JSON list of C-alpha atoms in Angstrom, two decimals:
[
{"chain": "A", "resi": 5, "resn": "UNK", "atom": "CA", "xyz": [0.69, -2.34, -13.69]},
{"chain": "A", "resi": 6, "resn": "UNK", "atom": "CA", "xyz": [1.55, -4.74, -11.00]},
{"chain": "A", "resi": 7, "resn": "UNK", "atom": "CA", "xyz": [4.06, -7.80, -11.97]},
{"chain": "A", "resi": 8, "resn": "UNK", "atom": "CA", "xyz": [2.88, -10.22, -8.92]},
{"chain": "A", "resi": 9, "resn": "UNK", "atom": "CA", "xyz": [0.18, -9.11, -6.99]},
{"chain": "A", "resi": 10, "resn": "UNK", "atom": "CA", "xyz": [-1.66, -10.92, -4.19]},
{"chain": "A", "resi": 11, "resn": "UNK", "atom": "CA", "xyz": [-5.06, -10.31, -2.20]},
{"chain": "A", "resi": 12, "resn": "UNK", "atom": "CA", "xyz": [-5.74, -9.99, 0.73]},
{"chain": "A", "resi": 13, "resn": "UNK", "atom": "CA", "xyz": [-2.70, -7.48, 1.69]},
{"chain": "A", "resi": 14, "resn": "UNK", "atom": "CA", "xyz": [-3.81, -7.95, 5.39]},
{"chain": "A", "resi": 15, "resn": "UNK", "atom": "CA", "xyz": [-5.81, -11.05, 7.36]},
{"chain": "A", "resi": 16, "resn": "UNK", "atom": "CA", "xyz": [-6.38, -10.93, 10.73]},
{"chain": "A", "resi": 17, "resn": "UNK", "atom": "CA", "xyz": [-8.33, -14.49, 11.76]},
{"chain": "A", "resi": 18, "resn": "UNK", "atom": "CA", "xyz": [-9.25, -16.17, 15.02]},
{"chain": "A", "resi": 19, "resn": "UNK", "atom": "CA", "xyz": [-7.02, -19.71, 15.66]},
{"chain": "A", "resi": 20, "resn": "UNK", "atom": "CA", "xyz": [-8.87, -22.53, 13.98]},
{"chain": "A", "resi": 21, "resn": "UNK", "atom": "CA", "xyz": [-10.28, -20.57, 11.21]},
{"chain": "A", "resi": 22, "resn": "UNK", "atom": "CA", "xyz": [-9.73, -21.54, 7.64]},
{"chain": "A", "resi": 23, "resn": "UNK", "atom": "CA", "xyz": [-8.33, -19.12, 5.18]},
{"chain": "A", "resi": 24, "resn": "UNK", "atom": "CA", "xyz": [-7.61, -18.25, 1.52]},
{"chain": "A", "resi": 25, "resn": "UNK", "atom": "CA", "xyz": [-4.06, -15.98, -0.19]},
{"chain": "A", "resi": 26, "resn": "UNK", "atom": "CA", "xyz": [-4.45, -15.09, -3.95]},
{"chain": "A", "resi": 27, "resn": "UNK", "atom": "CA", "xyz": [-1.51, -14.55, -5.81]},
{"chain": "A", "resi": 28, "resn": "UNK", "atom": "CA", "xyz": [-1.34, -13.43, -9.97]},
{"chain": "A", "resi": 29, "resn": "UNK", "atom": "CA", "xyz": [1.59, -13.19, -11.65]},
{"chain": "A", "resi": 30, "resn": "UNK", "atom": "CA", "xyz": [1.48, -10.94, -15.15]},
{"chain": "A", "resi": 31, "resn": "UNK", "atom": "CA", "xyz": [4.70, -11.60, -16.14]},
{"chain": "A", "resi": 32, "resn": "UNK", "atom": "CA", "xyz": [4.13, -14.66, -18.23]},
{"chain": "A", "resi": 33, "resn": "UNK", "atom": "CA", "xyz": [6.28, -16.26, -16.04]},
{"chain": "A", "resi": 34, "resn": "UNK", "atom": "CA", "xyz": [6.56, -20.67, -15.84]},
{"chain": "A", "resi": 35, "resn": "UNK", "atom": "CA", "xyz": [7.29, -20.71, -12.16]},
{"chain": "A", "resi": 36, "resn": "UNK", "atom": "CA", "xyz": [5.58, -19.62, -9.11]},
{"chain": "A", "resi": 37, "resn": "UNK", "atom": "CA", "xyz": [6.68, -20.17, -5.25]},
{"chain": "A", "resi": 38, "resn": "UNK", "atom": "CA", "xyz": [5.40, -18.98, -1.95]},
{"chain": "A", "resi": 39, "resn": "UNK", "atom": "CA", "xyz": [7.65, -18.45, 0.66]},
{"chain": "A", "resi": 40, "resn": "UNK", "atom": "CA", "xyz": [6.88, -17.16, 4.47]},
{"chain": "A", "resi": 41, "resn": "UNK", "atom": "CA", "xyz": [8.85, -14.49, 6.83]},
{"chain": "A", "resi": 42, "resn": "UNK", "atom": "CA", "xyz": [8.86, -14.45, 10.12]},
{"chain": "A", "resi": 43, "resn": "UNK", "atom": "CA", "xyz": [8.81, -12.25, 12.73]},
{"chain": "A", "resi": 44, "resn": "UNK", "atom": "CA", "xyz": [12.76, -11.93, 12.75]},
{"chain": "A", "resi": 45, "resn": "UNK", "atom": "CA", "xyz": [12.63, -11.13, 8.50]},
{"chain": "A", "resi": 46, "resn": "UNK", "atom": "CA", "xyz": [13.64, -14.30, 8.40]},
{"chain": "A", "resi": 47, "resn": "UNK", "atom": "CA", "xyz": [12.34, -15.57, 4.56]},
{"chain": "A", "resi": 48, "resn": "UNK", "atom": "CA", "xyz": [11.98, -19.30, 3.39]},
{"chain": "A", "resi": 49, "resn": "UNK", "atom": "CA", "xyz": [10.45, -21.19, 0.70]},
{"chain": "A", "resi": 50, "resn": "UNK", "atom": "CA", "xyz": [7.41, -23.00, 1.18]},
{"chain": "A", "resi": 51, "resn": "UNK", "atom": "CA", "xyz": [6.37, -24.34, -2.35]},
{"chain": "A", "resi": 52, "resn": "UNK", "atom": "CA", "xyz": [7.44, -23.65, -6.05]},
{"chain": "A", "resi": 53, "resn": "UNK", "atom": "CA", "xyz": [5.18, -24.72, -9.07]},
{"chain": "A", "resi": 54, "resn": "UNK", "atom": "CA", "xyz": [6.10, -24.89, -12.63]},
{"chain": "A", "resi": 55, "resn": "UNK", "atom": "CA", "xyz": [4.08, -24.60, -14.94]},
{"chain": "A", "resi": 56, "resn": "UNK", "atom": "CA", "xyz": [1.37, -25.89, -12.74]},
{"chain": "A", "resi": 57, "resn": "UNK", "atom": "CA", "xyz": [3.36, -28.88, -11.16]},
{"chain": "A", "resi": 58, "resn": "UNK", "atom": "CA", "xyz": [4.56, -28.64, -7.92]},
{"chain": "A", "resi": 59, "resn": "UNK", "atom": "CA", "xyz": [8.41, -28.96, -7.74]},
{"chain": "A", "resi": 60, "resn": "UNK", "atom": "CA", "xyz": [9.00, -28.01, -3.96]},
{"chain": "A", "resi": 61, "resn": "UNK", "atom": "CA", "xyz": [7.35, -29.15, -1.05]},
{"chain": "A", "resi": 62, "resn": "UNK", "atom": "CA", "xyz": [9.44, -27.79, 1.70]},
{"chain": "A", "resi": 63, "resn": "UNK", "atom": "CA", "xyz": [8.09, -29.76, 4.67]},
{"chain": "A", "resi": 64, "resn": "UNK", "atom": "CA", "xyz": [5.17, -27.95, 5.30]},
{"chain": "A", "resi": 65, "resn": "UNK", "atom": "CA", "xyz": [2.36, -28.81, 7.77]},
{"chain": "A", "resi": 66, "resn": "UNK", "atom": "CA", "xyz": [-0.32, -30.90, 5.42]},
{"chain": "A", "resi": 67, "resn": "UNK", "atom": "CA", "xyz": [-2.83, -27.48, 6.90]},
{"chain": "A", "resi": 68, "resn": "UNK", "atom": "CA", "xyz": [-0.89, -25.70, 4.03]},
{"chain": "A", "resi": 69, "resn": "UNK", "atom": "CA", "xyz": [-2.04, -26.48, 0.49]},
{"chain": "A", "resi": 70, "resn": "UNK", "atom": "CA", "xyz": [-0.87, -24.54, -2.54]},
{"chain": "A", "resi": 71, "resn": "UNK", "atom": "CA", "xyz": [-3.51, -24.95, -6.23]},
{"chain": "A", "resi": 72, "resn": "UNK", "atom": "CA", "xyz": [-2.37, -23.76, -9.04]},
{"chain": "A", "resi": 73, "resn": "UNK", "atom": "CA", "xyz": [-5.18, -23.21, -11.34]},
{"chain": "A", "resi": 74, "resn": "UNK", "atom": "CA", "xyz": [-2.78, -22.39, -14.21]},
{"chain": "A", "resi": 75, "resn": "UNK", "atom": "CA", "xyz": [0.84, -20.94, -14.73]},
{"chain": "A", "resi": 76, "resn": "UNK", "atom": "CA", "xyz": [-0.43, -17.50, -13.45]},
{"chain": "A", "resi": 77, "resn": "UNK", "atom": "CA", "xyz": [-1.86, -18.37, -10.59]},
{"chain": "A", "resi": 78, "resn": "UNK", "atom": "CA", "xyz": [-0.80, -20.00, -7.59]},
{"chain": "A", "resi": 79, "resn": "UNK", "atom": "CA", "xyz": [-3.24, -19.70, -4.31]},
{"chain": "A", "resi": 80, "resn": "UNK", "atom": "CA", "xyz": [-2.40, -21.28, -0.91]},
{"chain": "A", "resi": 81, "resn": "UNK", "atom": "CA", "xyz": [-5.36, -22.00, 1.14]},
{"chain": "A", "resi": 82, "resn": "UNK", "atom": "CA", "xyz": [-4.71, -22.28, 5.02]},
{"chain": "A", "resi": 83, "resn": "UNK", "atom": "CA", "xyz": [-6.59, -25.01, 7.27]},
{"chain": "A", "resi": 84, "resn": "UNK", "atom": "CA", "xyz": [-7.21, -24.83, 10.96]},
{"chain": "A", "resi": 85, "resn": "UNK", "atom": "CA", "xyz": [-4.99, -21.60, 11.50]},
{"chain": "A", "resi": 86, "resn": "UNK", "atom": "CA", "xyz": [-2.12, -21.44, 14.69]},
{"chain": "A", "resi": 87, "resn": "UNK", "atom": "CA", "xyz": [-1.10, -18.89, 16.12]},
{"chain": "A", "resi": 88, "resn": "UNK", "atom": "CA", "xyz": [2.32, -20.01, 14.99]},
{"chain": "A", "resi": 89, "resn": "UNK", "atom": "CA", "xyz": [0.89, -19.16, 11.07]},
{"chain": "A", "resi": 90, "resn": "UNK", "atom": "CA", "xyz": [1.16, -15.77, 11.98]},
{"chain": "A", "resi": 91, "resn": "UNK", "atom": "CA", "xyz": [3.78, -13.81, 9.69]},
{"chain": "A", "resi": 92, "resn": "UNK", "atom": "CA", "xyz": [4.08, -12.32, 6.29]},
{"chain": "A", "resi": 93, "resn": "UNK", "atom": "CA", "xyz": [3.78, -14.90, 3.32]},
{"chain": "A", "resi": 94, "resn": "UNK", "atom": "CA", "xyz": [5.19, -13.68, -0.30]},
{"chain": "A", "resi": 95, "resn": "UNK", "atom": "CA", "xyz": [4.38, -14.96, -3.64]},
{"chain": "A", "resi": 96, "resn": "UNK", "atom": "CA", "xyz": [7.20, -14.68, -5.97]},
{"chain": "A", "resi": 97, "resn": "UNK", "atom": "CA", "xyz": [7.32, -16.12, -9.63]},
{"chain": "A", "resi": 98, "resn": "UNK", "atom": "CA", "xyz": [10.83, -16.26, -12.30]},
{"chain": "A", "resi": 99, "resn": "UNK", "atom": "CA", "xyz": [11.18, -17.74, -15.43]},
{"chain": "A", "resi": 100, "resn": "UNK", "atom": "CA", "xyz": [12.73, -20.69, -14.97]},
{"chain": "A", "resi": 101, "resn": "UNK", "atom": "CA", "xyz": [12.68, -22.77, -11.75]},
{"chain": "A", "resi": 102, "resn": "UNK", "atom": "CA", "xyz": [16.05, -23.00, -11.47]},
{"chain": "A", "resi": 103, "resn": "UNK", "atom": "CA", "xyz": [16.30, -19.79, -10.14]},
{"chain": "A", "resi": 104, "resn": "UNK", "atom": "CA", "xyz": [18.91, -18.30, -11.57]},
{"chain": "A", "resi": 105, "resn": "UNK", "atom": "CA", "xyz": [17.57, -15.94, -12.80]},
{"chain": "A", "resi": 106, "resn": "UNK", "atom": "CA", "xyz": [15.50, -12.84, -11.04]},
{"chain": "A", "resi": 107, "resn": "UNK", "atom": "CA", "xyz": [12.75, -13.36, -8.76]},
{"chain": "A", "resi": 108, "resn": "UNK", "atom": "CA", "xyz": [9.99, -11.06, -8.70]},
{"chain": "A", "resi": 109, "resn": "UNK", "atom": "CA", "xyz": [7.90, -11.00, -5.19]},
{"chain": "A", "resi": 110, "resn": "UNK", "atom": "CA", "xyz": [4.58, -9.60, -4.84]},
{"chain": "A", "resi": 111, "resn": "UNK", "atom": "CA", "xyz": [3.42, -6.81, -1.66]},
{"chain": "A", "resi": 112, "resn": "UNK", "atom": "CA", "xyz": [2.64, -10.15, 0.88]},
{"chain": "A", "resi": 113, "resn": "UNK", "atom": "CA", "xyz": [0.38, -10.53, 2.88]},
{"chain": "A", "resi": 114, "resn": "UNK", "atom": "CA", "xyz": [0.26, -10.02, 6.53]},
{"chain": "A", "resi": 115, "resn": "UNK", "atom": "CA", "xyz": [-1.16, -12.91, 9.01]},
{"chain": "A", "resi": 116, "resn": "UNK", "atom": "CA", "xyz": [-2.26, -12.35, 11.89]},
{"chain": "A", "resi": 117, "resn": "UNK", "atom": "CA", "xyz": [-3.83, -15.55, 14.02]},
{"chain": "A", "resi": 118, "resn": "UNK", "atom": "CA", "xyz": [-5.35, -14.62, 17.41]},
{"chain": "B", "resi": 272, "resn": "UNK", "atom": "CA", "xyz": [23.49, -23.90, 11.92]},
{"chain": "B", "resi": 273, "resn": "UNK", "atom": "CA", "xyz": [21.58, -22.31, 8.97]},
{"chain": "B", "resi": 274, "resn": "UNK", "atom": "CA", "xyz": [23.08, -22.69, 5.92]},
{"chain": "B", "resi": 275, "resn": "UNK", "atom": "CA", "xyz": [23.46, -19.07, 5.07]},
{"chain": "B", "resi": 276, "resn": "UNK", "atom": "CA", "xyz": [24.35, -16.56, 8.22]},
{"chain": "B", "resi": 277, "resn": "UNK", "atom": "CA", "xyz": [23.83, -12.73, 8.03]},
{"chain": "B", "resi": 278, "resn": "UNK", "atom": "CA", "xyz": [23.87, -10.51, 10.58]},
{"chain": "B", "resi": 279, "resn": "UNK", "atom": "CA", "xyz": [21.15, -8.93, 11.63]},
{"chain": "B", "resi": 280, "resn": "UNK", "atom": "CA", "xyz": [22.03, -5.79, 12.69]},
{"chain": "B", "resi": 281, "resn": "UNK", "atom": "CA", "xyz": [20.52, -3.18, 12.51]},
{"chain": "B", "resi": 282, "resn": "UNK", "atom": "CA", "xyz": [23.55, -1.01, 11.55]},
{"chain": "B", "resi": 283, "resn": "UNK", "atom": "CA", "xyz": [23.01, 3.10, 11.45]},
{"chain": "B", "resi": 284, "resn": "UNK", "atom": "CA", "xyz": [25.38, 5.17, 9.31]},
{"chain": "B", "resi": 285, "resn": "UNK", "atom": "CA", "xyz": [25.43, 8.39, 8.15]},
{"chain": "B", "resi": 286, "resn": "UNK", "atom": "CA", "xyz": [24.95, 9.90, 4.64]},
{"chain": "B", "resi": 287, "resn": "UNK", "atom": "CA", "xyz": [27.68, 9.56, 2.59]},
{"chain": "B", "resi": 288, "resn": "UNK", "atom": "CA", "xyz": [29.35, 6.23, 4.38]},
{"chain": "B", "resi": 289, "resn": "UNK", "atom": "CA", "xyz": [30.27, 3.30, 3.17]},
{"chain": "B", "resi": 290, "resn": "UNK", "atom": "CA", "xyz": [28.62, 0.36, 4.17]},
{"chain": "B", "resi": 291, "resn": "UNK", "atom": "CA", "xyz": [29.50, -3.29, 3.98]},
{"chain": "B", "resi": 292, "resn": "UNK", "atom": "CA", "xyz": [26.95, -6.16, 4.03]},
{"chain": "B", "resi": 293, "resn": "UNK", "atom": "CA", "xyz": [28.12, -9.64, 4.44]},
{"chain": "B", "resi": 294, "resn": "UNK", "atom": "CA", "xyz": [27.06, -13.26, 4.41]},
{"chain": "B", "resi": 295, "resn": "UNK", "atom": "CA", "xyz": [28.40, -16.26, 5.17]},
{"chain": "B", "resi": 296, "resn": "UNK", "atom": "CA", "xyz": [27.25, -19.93, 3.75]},
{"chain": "B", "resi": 297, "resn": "UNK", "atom": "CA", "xyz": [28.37, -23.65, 4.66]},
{"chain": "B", "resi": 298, "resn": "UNK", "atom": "CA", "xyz": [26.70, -25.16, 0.90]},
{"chain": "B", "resi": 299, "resn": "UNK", "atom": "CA", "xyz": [29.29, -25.62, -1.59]},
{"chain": "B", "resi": 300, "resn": "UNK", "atom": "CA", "xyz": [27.09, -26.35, -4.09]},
{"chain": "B", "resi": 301, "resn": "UNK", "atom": "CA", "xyz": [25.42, -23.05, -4.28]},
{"chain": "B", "resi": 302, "resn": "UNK", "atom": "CA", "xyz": [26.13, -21.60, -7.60]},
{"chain": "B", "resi": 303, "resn": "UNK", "atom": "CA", "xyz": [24.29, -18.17, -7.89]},
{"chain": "B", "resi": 304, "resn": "UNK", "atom": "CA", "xyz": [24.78, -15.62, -5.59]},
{"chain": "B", "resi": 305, "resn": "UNK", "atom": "CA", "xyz": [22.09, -12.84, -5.41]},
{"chain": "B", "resi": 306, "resn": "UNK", "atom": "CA", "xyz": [21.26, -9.17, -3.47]},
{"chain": "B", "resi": 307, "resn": "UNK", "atom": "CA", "xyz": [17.73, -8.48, -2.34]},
{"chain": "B", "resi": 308, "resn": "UNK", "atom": "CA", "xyz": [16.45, -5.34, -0.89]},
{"chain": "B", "resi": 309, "resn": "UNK", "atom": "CA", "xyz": [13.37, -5.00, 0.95]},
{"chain": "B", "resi": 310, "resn": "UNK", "atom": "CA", "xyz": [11.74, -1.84, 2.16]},
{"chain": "B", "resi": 311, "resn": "UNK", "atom": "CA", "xyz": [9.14, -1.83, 4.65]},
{"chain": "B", "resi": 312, "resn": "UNK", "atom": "CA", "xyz": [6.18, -3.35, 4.53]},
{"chain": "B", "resi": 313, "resn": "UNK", "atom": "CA", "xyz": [7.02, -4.30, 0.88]},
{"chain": "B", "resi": 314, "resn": "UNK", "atom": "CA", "xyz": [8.38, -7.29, -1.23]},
{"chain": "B", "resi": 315, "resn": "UNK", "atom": "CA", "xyz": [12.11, -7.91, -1.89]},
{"chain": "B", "resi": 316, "resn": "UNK", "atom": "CA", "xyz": [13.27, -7.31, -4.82]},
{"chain": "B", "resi": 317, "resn": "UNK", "atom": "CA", "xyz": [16.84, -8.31, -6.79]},
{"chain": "B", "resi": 318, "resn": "UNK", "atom": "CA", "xyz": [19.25, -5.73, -6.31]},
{"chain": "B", "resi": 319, "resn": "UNK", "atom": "CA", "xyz": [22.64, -7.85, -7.70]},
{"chain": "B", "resi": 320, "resn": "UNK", "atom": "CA", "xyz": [23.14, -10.72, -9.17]},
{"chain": "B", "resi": 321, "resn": "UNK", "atom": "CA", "xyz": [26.48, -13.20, -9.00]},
{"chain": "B", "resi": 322, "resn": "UNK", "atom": "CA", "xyz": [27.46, -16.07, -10.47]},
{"chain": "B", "resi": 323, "resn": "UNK", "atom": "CA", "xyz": [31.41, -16.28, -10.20]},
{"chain": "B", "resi": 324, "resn": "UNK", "atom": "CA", "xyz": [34.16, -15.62, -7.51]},
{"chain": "B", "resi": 325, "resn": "UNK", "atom": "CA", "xyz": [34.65, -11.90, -7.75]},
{"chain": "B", "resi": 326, "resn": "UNK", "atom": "CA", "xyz": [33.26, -8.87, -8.14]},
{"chain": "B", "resi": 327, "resn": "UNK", "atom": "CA", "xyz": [30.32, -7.04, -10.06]},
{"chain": "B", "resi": 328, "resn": "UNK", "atom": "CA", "xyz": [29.67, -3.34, -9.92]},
{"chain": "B", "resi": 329, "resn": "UNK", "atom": "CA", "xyz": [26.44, -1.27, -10.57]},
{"chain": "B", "resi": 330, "resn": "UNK", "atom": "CA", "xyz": [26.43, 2.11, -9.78]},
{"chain": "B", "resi": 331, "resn": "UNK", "atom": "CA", "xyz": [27.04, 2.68, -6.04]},
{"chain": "B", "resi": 332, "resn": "UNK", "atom": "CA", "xyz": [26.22, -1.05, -5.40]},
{"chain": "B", "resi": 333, "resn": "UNK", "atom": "CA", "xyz": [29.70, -3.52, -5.69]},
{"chain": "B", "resi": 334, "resn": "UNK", "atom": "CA", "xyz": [28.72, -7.32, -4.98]},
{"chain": "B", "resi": 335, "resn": "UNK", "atom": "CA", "xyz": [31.62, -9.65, -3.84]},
{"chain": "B", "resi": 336, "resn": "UNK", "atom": "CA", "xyz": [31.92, -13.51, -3.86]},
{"chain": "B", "resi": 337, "resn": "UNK", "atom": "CA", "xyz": [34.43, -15.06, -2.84]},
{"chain": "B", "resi": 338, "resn": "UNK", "atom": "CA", "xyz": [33.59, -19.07, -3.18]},
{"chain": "B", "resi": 339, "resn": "UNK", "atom": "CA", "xyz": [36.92, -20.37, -1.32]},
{"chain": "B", "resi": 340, "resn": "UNK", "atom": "CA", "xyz": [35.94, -18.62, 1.70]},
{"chain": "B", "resi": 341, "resn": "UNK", "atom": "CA", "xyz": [32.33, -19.32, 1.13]},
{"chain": "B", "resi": 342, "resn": "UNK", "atom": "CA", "xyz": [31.81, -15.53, 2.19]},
{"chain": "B", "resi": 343, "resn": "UNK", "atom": "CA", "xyz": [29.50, -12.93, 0.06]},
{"chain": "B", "resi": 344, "resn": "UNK", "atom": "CA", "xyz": [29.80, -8.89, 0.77]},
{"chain": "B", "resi": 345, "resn": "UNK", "atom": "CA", "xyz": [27.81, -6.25, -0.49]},
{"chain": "B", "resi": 346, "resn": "UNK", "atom": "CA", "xyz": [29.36, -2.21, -0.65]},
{"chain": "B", "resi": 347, "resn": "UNK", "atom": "CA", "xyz": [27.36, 0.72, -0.77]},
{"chain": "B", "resi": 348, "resn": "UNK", "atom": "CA", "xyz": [29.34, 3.60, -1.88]},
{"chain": "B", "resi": 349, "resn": "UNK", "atom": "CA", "xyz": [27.95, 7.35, -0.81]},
{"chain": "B", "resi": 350, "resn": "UNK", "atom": "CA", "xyz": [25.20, 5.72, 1.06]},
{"chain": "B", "resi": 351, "resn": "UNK", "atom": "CA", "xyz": [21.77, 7.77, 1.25]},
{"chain": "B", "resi": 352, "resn": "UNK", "atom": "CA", "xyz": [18.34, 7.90, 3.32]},
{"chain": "B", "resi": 353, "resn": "UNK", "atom": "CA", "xyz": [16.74, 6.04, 0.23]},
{"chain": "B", "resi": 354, "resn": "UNK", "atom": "CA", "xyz": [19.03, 3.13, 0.81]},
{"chain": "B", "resi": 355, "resn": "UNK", "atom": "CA", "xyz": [17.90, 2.33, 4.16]},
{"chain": "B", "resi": 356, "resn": "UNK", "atom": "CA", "xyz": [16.26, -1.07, 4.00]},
{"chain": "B", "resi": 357, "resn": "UNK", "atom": "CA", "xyz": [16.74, -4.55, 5.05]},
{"chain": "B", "resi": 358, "resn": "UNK", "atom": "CA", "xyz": [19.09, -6.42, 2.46]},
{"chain": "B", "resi": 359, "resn": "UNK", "atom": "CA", "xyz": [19.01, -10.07, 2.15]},
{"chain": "B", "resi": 360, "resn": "UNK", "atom": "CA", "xyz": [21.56, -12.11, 0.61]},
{"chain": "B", "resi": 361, "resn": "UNK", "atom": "CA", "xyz": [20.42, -15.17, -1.06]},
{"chain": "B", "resi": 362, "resn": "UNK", "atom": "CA", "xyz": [22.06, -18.04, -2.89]},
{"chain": "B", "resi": 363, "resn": "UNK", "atom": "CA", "xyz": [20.11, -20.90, -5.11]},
{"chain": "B", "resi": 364, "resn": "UNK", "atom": "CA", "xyz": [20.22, -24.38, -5.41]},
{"chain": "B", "resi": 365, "resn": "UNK", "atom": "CA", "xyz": [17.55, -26.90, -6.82]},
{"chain": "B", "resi": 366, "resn": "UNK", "atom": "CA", "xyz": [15.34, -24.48, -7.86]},
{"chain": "B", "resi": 367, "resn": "UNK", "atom": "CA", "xyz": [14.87, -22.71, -4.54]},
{"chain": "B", "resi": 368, "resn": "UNK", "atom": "CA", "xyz": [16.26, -19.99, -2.58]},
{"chain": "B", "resi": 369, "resn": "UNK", "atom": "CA", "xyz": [18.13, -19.63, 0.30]},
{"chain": "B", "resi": 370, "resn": "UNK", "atom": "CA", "xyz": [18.05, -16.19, 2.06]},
{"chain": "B", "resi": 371, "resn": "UNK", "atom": "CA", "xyz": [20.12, -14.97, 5.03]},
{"chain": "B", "resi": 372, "resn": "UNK", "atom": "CA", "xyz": [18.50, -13.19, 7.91]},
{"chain": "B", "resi": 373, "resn": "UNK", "atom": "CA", "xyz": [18.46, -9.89, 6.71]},
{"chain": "B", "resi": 374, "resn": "UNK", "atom": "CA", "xyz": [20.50, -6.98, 7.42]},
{"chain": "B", "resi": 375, "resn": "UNK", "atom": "CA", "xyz": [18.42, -4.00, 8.59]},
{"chain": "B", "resi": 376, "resn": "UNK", "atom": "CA", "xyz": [20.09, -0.62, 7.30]},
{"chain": "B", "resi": 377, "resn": "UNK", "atom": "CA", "xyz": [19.36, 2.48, 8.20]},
{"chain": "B", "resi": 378, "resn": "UNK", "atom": "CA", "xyz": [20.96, 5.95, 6.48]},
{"chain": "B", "resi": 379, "resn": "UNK", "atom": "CA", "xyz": [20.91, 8.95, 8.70]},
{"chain": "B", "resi": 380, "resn": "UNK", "atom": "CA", "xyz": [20.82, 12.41, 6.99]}
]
């Protein structure tokens, strides 16, 4: 029974295209966050909601936009896709958005813009 | 300079070795001091968890802070092939965190 789980697990799209992440957090968790890795495993935060409100907005291009239908379910919907966009993007929810206490991260999902 | 510096690696060892994982940070304010481990092609997920300057043990896994020297260390006693993975150290402020680079460990039978 899968804690955070997120569809699609792969996406390969042409540049320009405009695409969709799902992520669904069982957990009955207040706080979701997506958060990218690069190429060199290098992982940062993108967004965090709680409890449908966003609460971080980590300077992300205005092509990213996170909705958050309700507390278990946080999408992120892609405009006009770079080649840059390419890496692996996590969803990730806790139970507080402080953070201090455990994160759980879904499978990702694996971009790939050509 | 990032605000949390890990090496890299990747760093081969054989069975049975000792490894040490470390982390540097320049934040004073971070306050919680965590472990992830991510295989491949999977999520991370919380290995140890700190709070205070010293240490916590689980199992094979001993987590270090030391706050003064803003430096974090992770020990893997009697390493195995199941422990190869890339650990990430990561430290939270604000309701956010902050990971290192990753250190990419591989366990050699």
């Amino acid at each position: 029974d899968t804690a955070v789980s997120q569809t699609p697990k792969y996406l390969v799209t042409q540049m320009g295209n405009d695409k969709s992440i799902k992520c669904e957090q069982n957990l009955g968790h207040d706080t979701m966050y997506w958060y990218k890795q690069d190429s060199k495993k290098f992982l940062k935060i993108m967004f965090s909601y709680n409890n449908k409100e966003l609460i971080i907005n980590e300077t992300v291009p205005n092509r990213f936009s996170p909705k958050s239908p309700d507390k278990a379910h946080l999408n992120l919907h892609i405009n006009s896709l770079e080649l840059g966009d390419s890496a692996v993007y996590f969803c990730a929810s806790s139970s507080g958005w402080n953070v201090n206490t455990e994160a759980f991260f879904g499978q990702g999902t694996r971009l790939t813009v050509v | 300079q990032k605000e949390v510096e890990q090496d890299p690696g990747p760093l081969s060892v054989p069975e049975g070795a000792i490894v040490s994982l470390n982390c540097t940070y320049s934040n004073s304010a971070f306050q919680y001091f965590m472990w992830y481990r991510q295989y491949s092609r999977k999520g991370p997920e919380l290995l140890m968890y700190t709070y205070s300057s010293g240490n916590k043990e689980d199992g094979r896994f001993t987590a270090q802070v030391d706050k003064s020297s803003k430096y974090i260390s992770l020990f893997i006693r009697d390493s195995q092939p199941s422990d190869s993975a890339t650990y990430l150290c990561a430290m939270s402020q604000g309701g956010k965190l902050i990971f290192g680079q990753g250190t990419e460990l591989s366990v050699k039978p």
